[in-house]
XYZ file of C-alpha atoms in Angstrom:
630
model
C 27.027 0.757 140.997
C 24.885 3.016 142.423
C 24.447 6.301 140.614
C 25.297 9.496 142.723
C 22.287 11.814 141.943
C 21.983 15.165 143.471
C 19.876 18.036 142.297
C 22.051 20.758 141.003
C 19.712 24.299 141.256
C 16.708 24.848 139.749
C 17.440 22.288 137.221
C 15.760 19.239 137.378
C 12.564 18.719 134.819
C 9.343 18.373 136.707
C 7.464 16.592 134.349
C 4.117 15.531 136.131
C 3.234 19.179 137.105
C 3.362 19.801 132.990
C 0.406 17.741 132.515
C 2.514 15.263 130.220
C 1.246 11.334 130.299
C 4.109 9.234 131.455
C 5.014 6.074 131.797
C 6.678 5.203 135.103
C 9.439 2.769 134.282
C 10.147 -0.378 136.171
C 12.304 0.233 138.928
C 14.514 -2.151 138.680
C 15.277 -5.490 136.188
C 13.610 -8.019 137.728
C 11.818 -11.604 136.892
C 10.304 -11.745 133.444
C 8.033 -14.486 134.363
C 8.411 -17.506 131.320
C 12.464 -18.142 130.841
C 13.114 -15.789 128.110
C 15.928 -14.925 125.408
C 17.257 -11.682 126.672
C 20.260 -9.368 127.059
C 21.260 -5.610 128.020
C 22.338 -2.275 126.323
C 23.461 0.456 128.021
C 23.336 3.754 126.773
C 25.357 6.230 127.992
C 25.285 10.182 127.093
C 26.716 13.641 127.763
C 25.243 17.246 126.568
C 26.090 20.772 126.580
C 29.506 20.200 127.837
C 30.305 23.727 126.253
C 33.751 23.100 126.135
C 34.371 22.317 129.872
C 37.122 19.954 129.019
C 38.177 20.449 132.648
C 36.431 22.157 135.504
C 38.720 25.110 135.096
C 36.597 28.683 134.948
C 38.207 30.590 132.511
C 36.178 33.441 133.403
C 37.720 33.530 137.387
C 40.724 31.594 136.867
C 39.533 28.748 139.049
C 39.091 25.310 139.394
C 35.232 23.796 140.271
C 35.135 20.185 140.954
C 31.851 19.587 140.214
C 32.008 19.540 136.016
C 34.557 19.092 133.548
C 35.115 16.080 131.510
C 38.199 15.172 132.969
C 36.012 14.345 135.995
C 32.963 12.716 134.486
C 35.441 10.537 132.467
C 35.806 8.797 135.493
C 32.056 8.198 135.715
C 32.342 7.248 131.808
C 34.676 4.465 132.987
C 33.087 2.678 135.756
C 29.180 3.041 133.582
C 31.164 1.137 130.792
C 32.920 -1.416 133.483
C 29.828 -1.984 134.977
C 27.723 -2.456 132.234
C 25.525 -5.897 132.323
C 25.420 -6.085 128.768
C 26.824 -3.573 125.391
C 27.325 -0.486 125.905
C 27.695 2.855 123.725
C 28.791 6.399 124.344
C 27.032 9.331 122.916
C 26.745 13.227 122.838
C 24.230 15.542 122.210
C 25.939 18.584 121.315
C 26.619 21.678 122.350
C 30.112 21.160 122.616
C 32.128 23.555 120.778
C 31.181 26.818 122.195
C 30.437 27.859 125.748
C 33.471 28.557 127.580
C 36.333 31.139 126.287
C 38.490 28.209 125.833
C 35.848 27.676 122.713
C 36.442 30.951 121.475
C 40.506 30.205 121.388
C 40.210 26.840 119.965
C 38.142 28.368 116.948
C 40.641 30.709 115.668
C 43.396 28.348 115.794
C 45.323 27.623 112.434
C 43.647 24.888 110.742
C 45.942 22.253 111.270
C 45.855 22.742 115.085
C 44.832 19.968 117.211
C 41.358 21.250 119.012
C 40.927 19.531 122.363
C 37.001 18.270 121.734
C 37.615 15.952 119.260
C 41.094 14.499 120.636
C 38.746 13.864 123.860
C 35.708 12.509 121.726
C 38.542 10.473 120.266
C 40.633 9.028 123.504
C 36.808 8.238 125.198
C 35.744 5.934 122.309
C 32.566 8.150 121.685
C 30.644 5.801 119.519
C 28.243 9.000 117.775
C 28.121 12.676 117.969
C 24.897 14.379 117.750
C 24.991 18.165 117.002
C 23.780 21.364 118.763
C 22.787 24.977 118.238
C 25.934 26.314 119.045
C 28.258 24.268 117.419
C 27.101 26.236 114.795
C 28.163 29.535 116.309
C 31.926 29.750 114.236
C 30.448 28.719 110.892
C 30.244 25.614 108.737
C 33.784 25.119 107.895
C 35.002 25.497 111.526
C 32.281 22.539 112.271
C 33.590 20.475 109.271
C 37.253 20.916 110.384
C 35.784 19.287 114.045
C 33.653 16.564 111.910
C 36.615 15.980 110.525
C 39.209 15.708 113.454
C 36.077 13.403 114.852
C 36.723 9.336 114.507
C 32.847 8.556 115.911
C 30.193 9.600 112.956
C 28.423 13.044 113.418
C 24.866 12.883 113.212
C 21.816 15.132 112.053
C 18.915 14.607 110.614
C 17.327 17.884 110.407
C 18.724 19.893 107.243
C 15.619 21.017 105.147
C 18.437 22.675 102.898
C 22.474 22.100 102.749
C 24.420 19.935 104.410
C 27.759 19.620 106.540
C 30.439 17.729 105.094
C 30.549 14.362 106.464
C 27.388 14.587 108.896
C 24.527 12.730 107.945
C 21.254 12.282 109.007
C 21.362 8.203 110.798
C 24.056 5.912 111.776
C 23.892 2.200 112.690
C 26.498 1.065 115.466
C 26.593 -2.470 115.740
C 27.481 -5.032 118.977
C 27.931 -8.595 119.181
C 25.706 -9.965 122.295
C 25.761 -12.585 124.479
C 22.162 -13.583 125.550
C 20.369 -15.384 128.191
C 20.261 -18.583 126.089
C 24.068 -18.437 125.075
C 24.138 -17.522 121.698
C 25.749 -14.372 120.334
C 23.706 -12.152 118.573
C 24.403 -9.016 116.667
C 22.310 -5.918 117.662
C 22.067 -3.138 115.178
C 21.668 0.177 117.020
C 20.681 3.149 115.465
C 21.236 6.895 116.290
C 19.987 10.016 114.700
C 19.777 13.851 115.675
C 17.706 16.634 115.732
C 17.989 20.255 116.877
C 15.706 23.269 116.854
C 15.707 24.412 113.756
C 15.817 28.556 115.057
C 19.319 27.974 114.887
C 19.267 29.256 111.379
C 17.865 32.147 113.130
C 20.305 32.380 116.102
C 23.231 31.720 113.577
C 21.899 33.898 110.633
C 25.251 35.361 109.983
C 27.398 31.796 109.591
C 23.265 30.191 108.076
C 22.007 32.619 106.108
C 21.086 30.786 102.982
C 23.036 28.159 103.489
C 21.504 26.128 105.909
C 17.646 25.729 106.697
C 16.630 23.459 109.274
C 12.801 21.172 109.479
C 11.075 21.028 112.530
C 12.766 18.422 115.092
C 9.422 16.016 115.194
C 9.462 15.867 111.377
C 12.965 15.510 110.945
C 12.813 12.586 113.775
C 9.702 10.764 112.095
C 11.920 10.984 108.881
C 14.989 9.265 110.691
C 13.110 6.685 112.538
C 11.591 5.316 109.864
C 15.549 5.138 107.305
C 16.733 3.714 110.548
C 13.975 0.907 110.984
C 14.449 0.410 106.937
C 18.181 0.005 107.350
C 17.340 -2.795 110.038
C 17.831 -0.935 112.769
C 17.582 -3.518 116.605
C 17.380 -0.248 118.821
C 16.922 3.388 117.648
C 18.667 5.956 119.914
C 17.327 9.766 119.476
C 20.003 12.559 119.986
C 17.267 15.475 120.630
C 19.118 18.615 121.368
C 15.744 20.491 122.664
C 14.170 20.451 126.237
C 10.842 19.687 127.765
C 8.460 22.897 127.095
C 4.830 23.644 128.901
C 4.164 24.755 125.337
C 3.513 21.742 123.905
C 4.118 22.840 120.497
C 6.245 21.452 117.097
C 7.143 24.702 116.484
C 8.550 25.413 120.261
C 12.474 25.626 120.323
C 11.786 22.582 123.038
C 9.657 20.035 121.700
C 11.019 16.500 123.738
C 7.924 15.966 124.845
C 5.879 16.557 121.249
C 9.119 14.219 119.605
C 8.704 11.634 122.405
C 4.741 11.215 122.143
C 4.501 11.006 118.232
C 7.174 9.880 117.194
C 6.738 5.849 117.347
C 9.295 3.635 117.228
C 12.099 5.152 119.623
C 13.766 2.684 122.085
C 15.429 5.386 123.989
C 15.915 9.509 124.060
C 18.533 11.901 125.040
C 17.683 15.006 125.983
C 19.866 18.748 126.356
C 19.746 22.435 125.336
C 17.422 23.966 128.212
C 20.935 22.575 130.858
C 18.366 20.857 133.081
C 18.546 17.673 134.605
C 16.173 14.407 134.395
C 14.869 12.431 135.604
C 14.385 13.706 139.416
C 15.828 11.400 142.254
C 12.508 9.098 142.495
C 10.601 10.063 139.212
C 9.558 8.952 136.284
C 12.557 7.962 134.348
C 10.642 8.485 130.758
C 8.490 10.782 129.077
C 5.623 9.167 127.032
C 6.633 5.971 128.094
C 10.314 6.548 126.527
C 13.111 6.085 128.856
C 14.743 9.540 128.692
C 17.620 11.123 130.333
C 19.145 15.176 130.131
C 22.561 15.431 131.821
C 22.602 18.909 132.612
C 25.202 21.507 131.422
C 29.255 21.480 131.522
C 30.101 17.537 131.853
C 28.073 18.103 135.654
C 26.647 14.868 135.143
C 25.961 11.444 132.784
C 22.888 9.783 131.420
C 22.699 6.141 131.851
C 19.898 4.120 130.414
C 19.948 0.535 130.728
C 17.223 -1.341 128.605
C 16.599 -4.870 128.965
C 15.701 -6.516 125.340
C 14.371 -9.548 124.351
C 15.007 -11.866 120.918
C 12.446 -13.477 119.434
C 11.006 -14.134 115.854
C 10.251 -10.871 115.115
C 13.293 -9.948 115.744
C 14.347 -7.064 119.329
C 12.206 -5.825 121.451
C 12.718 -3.157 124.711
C 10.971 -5.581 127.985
C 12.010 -3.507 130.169
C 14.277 -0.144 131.261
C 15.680 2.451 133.594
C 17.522 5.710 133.602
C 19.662 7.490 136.062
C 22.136 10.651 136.192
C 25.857 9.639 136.816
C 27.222 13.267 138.785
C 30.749 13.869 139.663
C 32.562 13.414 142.937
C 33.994 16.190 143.621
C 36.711 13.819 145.692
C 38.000 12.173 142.719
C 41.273 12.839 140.854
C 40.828 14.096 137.148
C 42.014 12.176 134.462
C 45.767 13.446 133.778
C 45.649 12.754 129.774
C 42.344 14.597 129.301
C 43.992 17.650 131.457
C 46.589 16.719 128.493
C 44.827 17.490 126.175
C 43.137 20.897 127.091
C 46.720 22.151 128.924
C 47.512 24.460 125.158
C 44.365 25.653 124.492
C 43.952 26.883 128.341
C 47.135 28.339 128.381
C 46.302 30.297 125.613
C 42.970 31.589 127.062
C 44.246 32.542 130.051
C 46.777 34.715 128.525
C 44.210 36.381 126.046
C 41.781 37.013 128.799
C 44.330 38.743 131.143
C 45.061 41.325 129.010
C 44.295 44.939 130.902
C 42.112 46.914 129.063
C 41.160 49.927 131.916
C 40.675 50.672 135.709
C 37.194 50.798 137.572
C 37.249 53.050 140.626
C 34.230 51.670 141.998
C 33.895 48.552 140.595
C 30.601 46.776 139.771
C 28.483 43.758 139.583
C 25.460 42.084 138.760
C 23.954 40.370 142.070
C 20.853 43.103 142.166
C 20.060 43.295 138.061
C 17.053 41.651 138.895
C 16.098 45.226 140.444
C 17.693 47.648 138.844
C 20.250 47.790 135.418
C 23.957 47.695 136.479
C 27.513 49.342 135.173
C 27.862 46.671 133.269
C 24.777 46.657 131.088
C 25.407 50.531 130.602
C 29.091 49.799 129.354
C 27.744 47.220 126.642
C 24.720 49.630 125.609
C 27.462 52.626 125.304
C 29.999 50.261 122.548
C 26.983 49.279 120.776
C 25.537 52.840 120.120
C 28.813 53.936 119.244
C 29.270 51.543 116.788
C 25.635 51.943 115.286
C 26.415 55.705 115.022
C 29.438 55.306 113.319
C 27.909 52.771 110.964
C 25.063 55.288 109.857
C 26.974 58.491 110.585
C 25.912 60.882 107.168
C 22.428 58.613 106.616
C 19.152 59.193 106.908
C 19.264 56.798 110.146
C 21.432 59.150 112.077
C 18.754 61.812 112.824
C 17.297 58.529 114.629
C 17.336 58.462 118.556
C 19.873 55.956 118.968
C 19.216 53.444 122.238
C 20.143 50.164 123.230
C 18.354 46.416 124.084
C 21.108 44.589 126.279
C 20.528 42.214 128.636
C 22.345 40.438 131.135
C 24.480 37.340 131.190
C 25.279 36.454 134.372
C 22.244 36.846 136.535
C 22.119 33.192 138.578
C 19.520 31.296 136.834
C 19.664 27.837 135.827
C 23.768 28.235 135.441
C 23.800 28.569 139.553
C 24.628 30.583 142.528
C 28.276 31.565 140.620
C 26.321 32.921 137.763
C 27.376 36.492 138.330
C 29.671 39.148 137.378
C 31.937 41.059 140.434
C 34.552 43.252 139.279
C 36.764 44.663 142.301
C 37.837 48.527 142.110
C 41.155 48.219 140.277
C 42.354 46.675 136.767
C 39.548 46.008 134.188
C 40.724 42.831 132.119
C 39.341 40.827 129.041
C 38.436 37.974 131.123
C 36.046 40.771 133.438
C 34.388 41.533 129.674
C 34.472 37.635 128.672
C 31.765 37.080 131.610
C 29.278 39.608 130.424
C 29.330 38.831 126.964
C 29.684 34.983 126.499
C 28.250 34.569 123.119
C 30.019 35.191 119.955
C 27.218 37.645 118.517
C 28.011 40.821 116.694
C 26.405 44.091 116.711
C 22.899 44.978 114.364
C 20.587 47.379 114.386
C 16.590 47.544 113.913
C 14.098 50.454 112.749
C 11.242 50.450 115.351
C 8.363 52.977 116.203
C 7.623 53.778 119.503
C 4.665 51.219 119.807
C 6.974 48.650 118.687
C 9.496 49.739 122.203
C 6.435 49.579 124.265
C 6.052 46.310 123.523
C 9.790 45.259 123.411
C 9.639 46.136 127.092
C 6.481 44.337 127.787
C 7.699 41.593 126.346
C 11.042 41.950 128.777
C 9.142 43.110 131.759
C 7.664 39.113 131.357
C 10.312 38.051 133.183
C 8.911 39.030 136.722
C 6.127 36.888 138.302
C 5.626 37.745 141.802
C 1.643 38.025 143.980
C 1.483 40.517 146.922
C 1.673 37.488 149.812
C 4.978 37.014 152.124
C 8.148 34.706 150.293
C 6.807 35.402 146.728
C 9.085 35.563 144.274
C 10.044 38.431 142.418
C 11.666 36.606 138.572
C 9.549 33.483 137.058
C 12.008 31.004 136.793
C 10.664 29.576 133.716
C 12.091 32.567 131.852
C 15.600 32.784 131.449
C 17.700 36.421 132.195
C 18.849 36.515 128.676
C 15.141 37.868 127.454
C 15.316 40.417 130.090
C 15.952 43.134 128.267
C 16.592 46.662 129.207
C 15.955 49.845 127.131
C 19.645 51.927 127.797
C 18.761 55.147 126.722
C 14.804 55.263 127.586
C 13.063 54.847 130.836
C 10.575 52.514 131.851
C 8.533 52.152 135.256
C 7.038 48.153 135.522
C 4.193 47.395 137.472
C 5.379 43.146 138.139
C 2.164 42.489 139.976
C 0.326 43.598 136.752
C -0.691 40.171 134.579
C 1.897 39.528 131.316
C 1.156 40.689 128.276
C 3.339 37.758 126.814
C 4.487 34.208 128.196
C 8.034 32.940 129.001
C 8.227 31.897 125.154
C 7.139 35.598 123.455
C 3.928 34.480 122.792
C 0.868 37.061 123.172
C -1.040 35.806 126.158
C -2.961 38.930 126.880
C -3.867 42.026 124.458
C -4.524 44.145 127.583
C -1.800 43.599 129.785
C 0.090 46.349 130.679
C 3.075 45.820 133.146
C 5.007 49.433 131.489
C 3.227 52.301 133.154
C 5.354 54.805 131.045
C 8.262 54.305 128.839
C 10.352 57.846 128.491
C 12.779 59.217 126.069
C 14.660 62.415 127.407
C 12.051 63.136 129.737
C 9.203 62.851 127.014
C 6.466 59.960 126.688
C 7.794 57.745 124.031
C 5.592 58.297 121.200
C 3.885 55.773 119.915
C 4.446 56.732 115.730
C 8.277 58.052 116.740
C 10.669 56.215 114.720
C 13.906 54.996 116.588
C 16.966 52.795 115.976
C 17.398 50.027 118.235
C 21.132 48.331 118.613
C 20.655 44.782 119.283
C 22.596 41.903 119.190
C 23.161 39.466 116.158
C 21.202 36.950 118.383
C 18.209 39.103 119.328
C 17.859 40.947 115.482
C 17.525 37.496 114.265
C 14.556 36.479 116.123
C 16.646 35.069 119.049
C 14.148 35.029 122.423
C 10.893 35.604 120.274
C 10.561 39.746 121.265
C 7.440 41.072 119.199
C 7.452 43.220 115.749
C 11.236 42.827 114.652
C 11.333 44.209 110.807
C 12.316 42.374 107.714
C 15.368 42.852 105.913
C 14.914 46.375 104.916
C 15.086 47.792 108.664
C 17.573 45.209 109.933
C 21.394 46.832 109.668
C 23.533 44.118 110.418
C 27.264 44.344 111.215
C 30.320 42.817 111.281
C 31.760 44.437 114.301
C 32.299 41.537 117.337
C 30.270 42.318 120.139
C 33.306 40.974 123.154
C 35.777 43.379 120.979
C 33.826 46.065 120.917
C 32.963 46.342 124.559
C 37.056 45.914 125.099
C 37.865 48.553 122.774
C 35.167 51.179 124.153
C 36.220 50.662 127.697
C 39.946 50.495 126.798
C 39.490 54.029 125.545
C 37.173 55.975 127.409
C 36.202 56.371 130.993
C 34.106 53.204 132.941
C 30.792 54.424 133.758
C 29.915 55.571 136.877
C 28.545 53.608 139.260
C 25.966 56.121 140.245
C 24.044 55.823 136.590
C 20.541 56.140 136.949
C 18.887 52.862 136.353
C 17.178 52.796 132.850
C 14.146 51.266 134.567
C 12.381 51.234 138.173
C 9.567 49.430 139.907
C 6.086 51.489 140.571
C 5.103 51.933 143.652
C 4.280 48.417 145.161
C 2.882 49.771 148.118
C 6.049 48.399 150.554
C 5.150 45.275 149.382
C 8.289 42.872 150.159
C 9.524 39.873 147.375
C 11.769 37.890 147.458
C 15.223 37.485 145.555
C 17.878 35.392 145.158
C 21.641 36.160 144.507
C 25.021 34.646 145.212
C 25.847 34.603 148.545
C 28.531 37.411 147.711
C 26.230 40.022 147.543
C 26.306 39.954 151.197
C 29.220 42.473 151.333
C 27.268 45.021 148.859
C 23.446 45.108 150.462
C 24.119 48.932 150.720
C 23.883 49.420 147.006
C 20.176 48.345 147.421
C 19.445 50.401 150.351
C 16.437 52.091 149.202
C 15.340 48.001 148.259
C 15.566 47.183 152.598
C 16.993 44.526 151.928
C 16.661 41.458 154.742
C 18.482 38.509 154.216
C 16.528 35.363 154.619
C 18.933 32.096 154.247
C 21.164 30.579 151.500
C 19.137 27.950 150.020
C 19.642 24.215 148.793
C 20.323 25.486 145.548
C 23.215 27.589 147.103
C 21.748 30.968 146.483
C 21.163 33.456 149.160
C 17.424 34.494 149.217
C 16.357 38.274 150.090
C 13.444 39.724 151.172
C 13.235 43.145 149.142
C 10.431 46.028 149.389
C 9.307 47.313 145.778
């Protein structure tokens, strides 16, 4: 079969421009010269399907066609039919959370039958590799799912505790018919590693509970049990990306993992949502064959390796890797729609609760330029519940402010990556879109020379030069680190070098992209204490922002961010859509950028009138692309 391979956005991994050294594969199985004793294992893998049993958006009430595993189990079916040799099925995590159906399925009673596991279950998934965010409704939510879940769960990276029932290898075993006749048994084994900041990104469910090792020293660790345990074939689940930082220490070290690592046959790839390898490209990285199937079932790894029997036992000859993607044209599988029908009924109804009415409505299609309604209504529940928390303290003579940035601002996650809320009824599902994350609400102690860099470190995020087409946001830095100062005002210079790089790291000691930072009208001093309401996510190092205190400064909450927000707008006014942006461009000298939004934003150009904006086209990626005047 030949594999239908489109690029989806912005996603695909362009490895040779990162300076890596790879191996181009060989295109296709051909002649191995002598006769030999060979046969064939396919490998086939999903990641980050985030709970997109079926391509139903619970966040718009809509259907896409393009992801969902009720579609790419069709896929699944003709990879496995097709198969020239064995075959397994694997996933690389980042499964349970991700969609609001997630967030239903978790506080179901215990005996409840959740949807990912029945499907892990009716596909024959052979192993289950974990993620960062299955960790994101505790340890004995994840057990329950290890539980429900025939196929072993795998990971190999706990420096301290454990989850019941995962451990760090498994060896899945297939009888094989080779080239010479005789059946052979091939011993295939599969291990997993994650980054290990997801103690830090799930310090309220990890806090001393769970430590994780570094994903190249876990993997070294589990390579070698597996080759001890006699091990044909070792398969790495590697739940990080490909990062120009080639560091161990980087949340996405693939690349590090694939080069020093020895002894891995084949690697799956996942948490950065991207897709490899390109249409035409290498197919491995270090001379491993390597795939990364992109983000809500969009699309399946296939890796087909060729191996060859001799005295010494297996050996890889050959290999090649291709994404599977949907057609859109097929008809889902009925019995996995089956199996997610309860817990989408149940979202649905949660999420269309009314909560409030917006006379004017609001979006996020223009964030990039100035901060919106909606990051305003999430800084205004989070200060209120910070003030309440320290209310008769010490910390309440504090200026209060908020860090919030924004969730749906394109990206990576495509051209439908936005928020539009129409004049009218205000529901849950409206809220759902801004905050997808389960986080709850901290607080830190910073001085004002701690803010200045806080915004520095957000202000990263641009990348633009003064010539025609440039564009405005770097798109190797993600909108989630974009953070914006709600009660303070800041005036960024983007044509000014970074101080820091996409990853947080000081690039720069004199860079200076924040001409002024204001409180009230006042330069923010540099000594001036303030408390800062963050996110659960971002107080615990989440999105590496510079000088965030130790334990002493760090109040940390209980209060659910998503319930928050619903109860602050479900009892006091929406704000206005006239607020004054907490942030603004310096004068550029009319120089024009370029931006891209959804193709909606048509219909609402006049809300960036003084921007003059022009539009240019909609692009392959789907996104409309504006030329803007700073």
């Amino acid at each position: 079969m030949v594999p239908n391979v489109c690029a989806i956005g912005h996603r695909f991994v362009g490895l040779a421009s990162r300076g890596l050294a790879l191996t181009l594969p060989i295109s296709a199985f051909g002649a191995m010269g002598s006769p030999q004793t060979i046969s064939d294992l396919r490998i086939l893998a999903t990641s980050d399907v985030h709970m997109h049993i079926t391509g139903w958006n619970p966040l718009r009430n809509d259907t896409s066609a393009d992801r969902g595993m009720d579609m790419l189990a069709l896929r699944i079916d003709a990879a496995r039919r097709d198969a020239p040799g064995a075959c397994v099925l694997l996933d690389n995590g980042d499964s349970l959370h991700g969609t609001s159906v997630g967030t239903t399925c978790a506080t179901w009673p215990e005996h409840a039958v959740h949807p990912w596991p029945a499907l892990l279950n009716s596909l024959d998934y052979d192993a289950v590799g974990l993620g960062n965010h299955d960790f994101d409704f505790g340890v004995p939510f994840l057990e329950s799912i290890v539980a429900q879940t025939r196929a072993p769960t795998v990971c190999a990276g706990f420096a301290s505790g454990s989850i019941e029932n995962v451990a760090a290898t498994t060896t899945v075993h297939r009888t094989v018919t080779c080239s010479d006749g005789t059946k052979r048994v091939l011993n295939i084994g599969i291990t997993s590693v994650l980054p290990p900041q997801t103690a830090l990104w799930n310090y309220r469910h990890l806090s001393g509970v769970i430590h994780f090792e570094e994903g190249v020293t876990a993997a070294q660790k589990a390579v070698v049990q597996l080759k001890q345990d006699g091990a044909d074939v070792v398969i790495v689940l590697c739940h990080s990306g490909i990062s120009a930082f080639n560091g161990n220490e980087s949340e996405n070290f693939a690349a590090v993992l694939a080069q020093e690592v020895k002894g891995i046959d084949a690697l799956i790839m996942g948490h950065t949502h991207q897709l490899f390898p390109l249409p035409g490209g290498p197919q491995s990285v270090h001379g491993v064959p390597a795939v990364m199937p992109g983000f809500g079932a969009e699309a399946l790894g296939v890796i087909d390796l060729r191996i060859k029997w001799d005295s010494h036992g297996w050996h890889v000859a050959q290999h090649k890797a291709a994404l599977h993607t949907i057609c859109p044209k097929d008809t889902p599988r009925s019995d996995i729609i089956n199996l997610a029908a309860p817990a989408i009924a149940a979202t649905n109804t949660a999420l269309d609760v009314e909560l409030a009415q917006t006379e004017t409505g609001f979006h996020s299609y223009f964030s990039m330029l100035q901060s919106d309604v909606s990051g305003a209504m999430i800084a205004r529940a989070m200060t209120r519940c910070i003030a309440g928390q320290v209310a008769g303290t010490a910390l309440s003579e504090y200026p209060l402010i908020a860090s919030v940035s924004p969730a749906a601002l394109g990206g990576r996650a495509g051209p439908r990556n936005y928020v539009e809320v129409e004049p009218g009824i205000v529901r849950a599902r409206d809220i759902a879109t801004l905050i997808p994350h389960p986080n709850t609400i901290w607080a830190v102690t910073l001085q004002g020379a701690d803010l200045w860099r806080w915004a520095e470190r957000s202000a990263g995020y641009f990348a633009p030069e003064k010539c025609a087409q440039s564009r405005l946001v770097d798109p190797n830095v993600p909108s989630y680190n974009f953070d914006t100062l709600h009660g303070l005002e800041a005036v960024i210079d983007p044509f000014q070098p970074a101080k820091y790089d996409p990853f947080g790291r000081l690039i720069d000691t004199k860079a200076k992209r924040v001409l002024s930072l204001t409180y009230q009208g006042q330069p923010v001093d540099p000594k001036q204490p303030f408390l800062l309401a963050v996110t659960s996510y971002r107080g615990a190092g989440g999105g590496g922002f510079p000088d965030l205190p130790g334990d002493p400064h760090v109040l940390r909450t209980h209060v659910d961010l998503f319930s928050a927000v619903c109860d602050d707008v479900a009892c006091a006014p929406m704000p206005a859509a006239a607020t004054r942006s907490a942030w603004h461009f310096a004068d550029a000298g009319r120089t024009r950028v370029t931006i891209e939004t959804s193709p909606n934003a048509r219909t609402h150009l006049h809300d960036i009138t003084r921007f003059e904006p022009k539009v240019i086209k909609v692009n392959d990626a789907g996104f409309l692309e504006l030329s803007v005047v700073l």
